[in-house]
């Protein structure tokens, strides 16, 4: 049985208490949990880009503010 894993990425610093800025390598087994943590981990998800990546395929499964990455 294969378990899918998801990673949160952002060029903006994480500001939420769920994902400290030093923890860029957190891996989640549940996509929904990864998305929820990603959104809660930036100050304004409508203006700051954060994405959830499906590790085995490299596919972006969730992304906010795609045009605002810096």
Coordinates of N, CA and C in Angstrom, one line a residue:
X1 N 0.8 -1.2 0.0 CA 0.0 0.0 0.0 C 0.9 1.2 0.0
X2 N 0.6 2.2 -0.9 CA 1.4 3.4 -1.1 C 0.7 4.5 -0.4
X3 N 1.4 5.3 0.4 CA 0.8 6.5 1.0 C 1.3 7.7 0.2
X4 N 0.3 8.5 -0.2 CA 0.7 9.8 -0.8 C 1.1 10.8 0.2
X5 N 2.1 11.6 -0.2 CA 2.6 12.7 0.7 C 2.5 14.0 0.0
X6 N 2.3 15.0 0.8 CA 2.1 16.4 0.3 C 3.0 17.3 1.1
X7 N 3.6 18.3 0.4 CA 4.5 19.3 0.9 C 3.9 20.7 0.7
X8 N 4.2 21.6 1.7 CA 3.7 23.0 1.6 C 4.9 23.8 1.1
X9 N 4.7 24.6 0.1 CA 5.8 25.5 -0.3 C 5.3 27.0 -0.4
X10 N 6.2 27.9 -0.1 CA 5.8 29.3 -0.2 C 7.1 30.1 -0.3
X11 N 7.1 31.2 -1.1 CA 8.2 32.1 -1.1 C 8.0 33.2 0.0
X12 N 6.8 33.3 0.5 CA 6.5 34.2 1.6 C 6.8 33.6 2.9
X13 N 7.2 34.3 3.9 CA 7.5 33.7 5.2 C 6.2 33.2 5.8
X14 N 6.2 32.1 6.5 CA 5.1 31.5 7.2 C 4.9 32.3 8.4
X15 N 3.6 32.7 8.7 CA 3.3 33.5 9.9 C 2.4 32.9 10.9
X16 N 1.8 31.7 10.5 CA 0.9 31.1 11.4 C 1.7 30.2 12.4
X17 N 1.0 29.9 13.5 CA 1.7 29.0 14.5 C 1.6 27.6 14.1
X18 N 0.9 27.2 13.1 CA 0.8 25.8 12.7 C 2.0 25.3 12.0
X19 N 2.7 26.3 11.3 CA 3.9 25.9 10.5 C 5.0 27.0 10.7
X20 N 5.8 26.8 11.7 CA 6.9 27.8 11.9 C 7.7 28.0 10.6
X21 N 8.3 29.2 10.5 CA 9.0 29.6 9.3 C 10.2 28.7 9.0
X22 N 10.8 28.0 10.1 CA 11.9 27.2 9.9 C 11.5 25.8 9.4
X23 N 10.2 25.5 9.4 CA 9.8 24.1 9.1 C 9.2 24.0 7.6
X24 N 10.1 24.2 6.6 CA 9.7 24.2 5.2 C 9.6 22.7 4.7
X25 N 10.0 21.8 5.5 CA 10.1 20.4 5.0 C 9.0 19.5 5.6
X26 N 8.0 20.1 6.2 CA 6.9 19.3 6.7 C 6.2 18.5 5.6
X27 N 5.9 17.2 5.9 CA 5.3 16.3 4.9 C 4.0 15.9 5.6
X28 N 2.9 15.9 4.8 CA 1.6 15.5 5.3 C 1.1 14.4 4.5
X29 N 0.4 13.4 5.2 CA -0.1 12.2 4.5 C -1.5 12.5 3.9
X30 N -2.2 13.6 4.4 CA -3.5 13.9 4.0 C -3.5 15.2 3.3
X31 N -4.1 15.2 2.1 CA -4.1 16.4 1.2 C -4.9 17.5 1.9
X32 N -6.1 17.2 2.4 CA -6.9 18.2 3.0 C -6.3 18.9 4.2
X33 N -5.5 18.1 5.0 CA -4.8 18.7 6.1 C -3.7 19.6 5.7
X34 N -3.0 19.2 4.6 CA -1.9 20.0 4.1 C -2.5 21.4 3.6
X35 N -3.6 21.3 2.9 CA -4.2 22.6 2.4 C -4.7 23.5 3.5
X36 N -5.3 22.9 4.5 CA -5.7 23.7 5.6 C -4.6 24.4 6.4
X37 N -3.5 23.6 6.6 CA -2.3 24.2 7.2 C -1.7 25.3 6.4
X38 N -1.6 25.0 5.1 CA -1.0 26.0 4.1 C -1.8 27.3 4.2
X39 N -3.1 27.3 4.1 CA -3.9 28.5 4.2 C -3.7 29.3 5.5
X40 N -3.7 28.5 6.6 CA -3.5 29.1 7.9 C -2.1 29.6 8.2
X41 N -1.2 29.3 7.3 CA 0.2 29.6 7.6 C 0.8 30.8 6.9
X42 N -0.1 31.5 6.2 CA 0.3 32.8 5.6 C -0.6 33.9 6.2
X43 N -0.2 35.1 6.2 CA -1.0 36.2 6.8 C -2.2 36.4 6.0
X44 N -2.0 36.5 4.6 CA -3.2 36.8 3.7 C -3.1 35.9 2.5
X45 N -3.8 34.8 2.5 CA -3.7 33.8 1.4 C -4.2 34.4 0.1
X46 N -5.0 35.5 0.1 CA -5.4 36.1 -1.1 C -4.3 37.0 -1.8
X47 N -3.3 37.3 -1.0 CA -2.2 38.1 -1.6 C -0.8 37.4 -1.5
X48 N -0.7 36.4 -0.8 CA 0.6 35.7 -0.7 C 0.4 34.3 -1.2
X49 N 1.4 33.9 -2.0 CA 1.3 32.6 -2.7 C 1.8 31.5 -1.7
X50 N 0.9 30.5 -1.6 CA 1.3 29.2 -0.9 C 0.7 28.1 -1.7
X51 N 1.4 27.0 -1.8 CA 1.0 25.9 -2.6 C 1.2 24.6 -1.9
X52 N 0.4 23.6 -2.3 CA 0.6 22.2 -1.8 C 1.0 21.3 -2.9
X53 N 2.1 20.6 -2.8 CA 2.6 19.8 -3.8 C 2.4 18.3 -3.5
X54 N 1.9 17.5 -4.5 CA 1.9 16.1 -4.3 C 3.3 15.6 -4.6
X55 N 4.0 15.1 -3.6 CA 5.4 14.8 -3.7 C 5.7 13.7 -4.8
X56 N 5.0 12.6 -4.9 CA 5.3 11.6 -5.9 C 5.2 12.1 -7.3
X57 N 4.3 12.9 -7.6 CA 4.1 13.4 -9.0 C 4.6 14.8 -9.3
X58 N 4.8 15.6 -8.2 CA 5.3 16.9 -8.4 C 4.1 17.9 -8.7
X59 N 2.9 17.4 -8.8 CA 1.8 18.1 -9.2 C 1.4 19.1 -8.1
X60 N 1.0 20.4 -8.5 CA 0.5 21.3 -7.6 C -1.0 21.0 -7.4
X61 N -1.4 20.6 -6.2 CA -2.8 20.2 -5.9 C -3.6 21.4 -5.4
X62 N -2.9 22.4 -4.9 CA -3.6 23.6 -4.3 C -2.6 24.8 -4.4
X63 N -3.2 25.9 -4.8 CA -2.3 27.1 -4.9 C -3.2 28.4 -4.7
X64 N -2.7 29.3 -3.9 CA -3.3 30.6 -3.8 C -2.5 31.7 -4.5
X65 N -3.2 32.8 -4.8 CA -2.6 34.0 -5.4 C -1.5 33.6 -6.4
X66 N -1.8 32.9 -7.5 CA -0.8 32.5 -8.4 C 0.0 33.6 -9.1
X67 N -0.5 34.7 -9.3 CA 0.2 35.8 -10.0 C 1.0 36.7 -9.1
X68 N 1.1 36.4 -7.8 CA 1.7 37.3 -6.8 C 3.0 36.8 -6.2
X69 N 3.5 35.7 -6.7 CA 4.7 35.2 -6.1 C 5.9 36.1 -6.3
X70 N 6.8 36.3 -5.3 CA 7.9 37.1 -5.4 C 9.2 36.4 -5.1

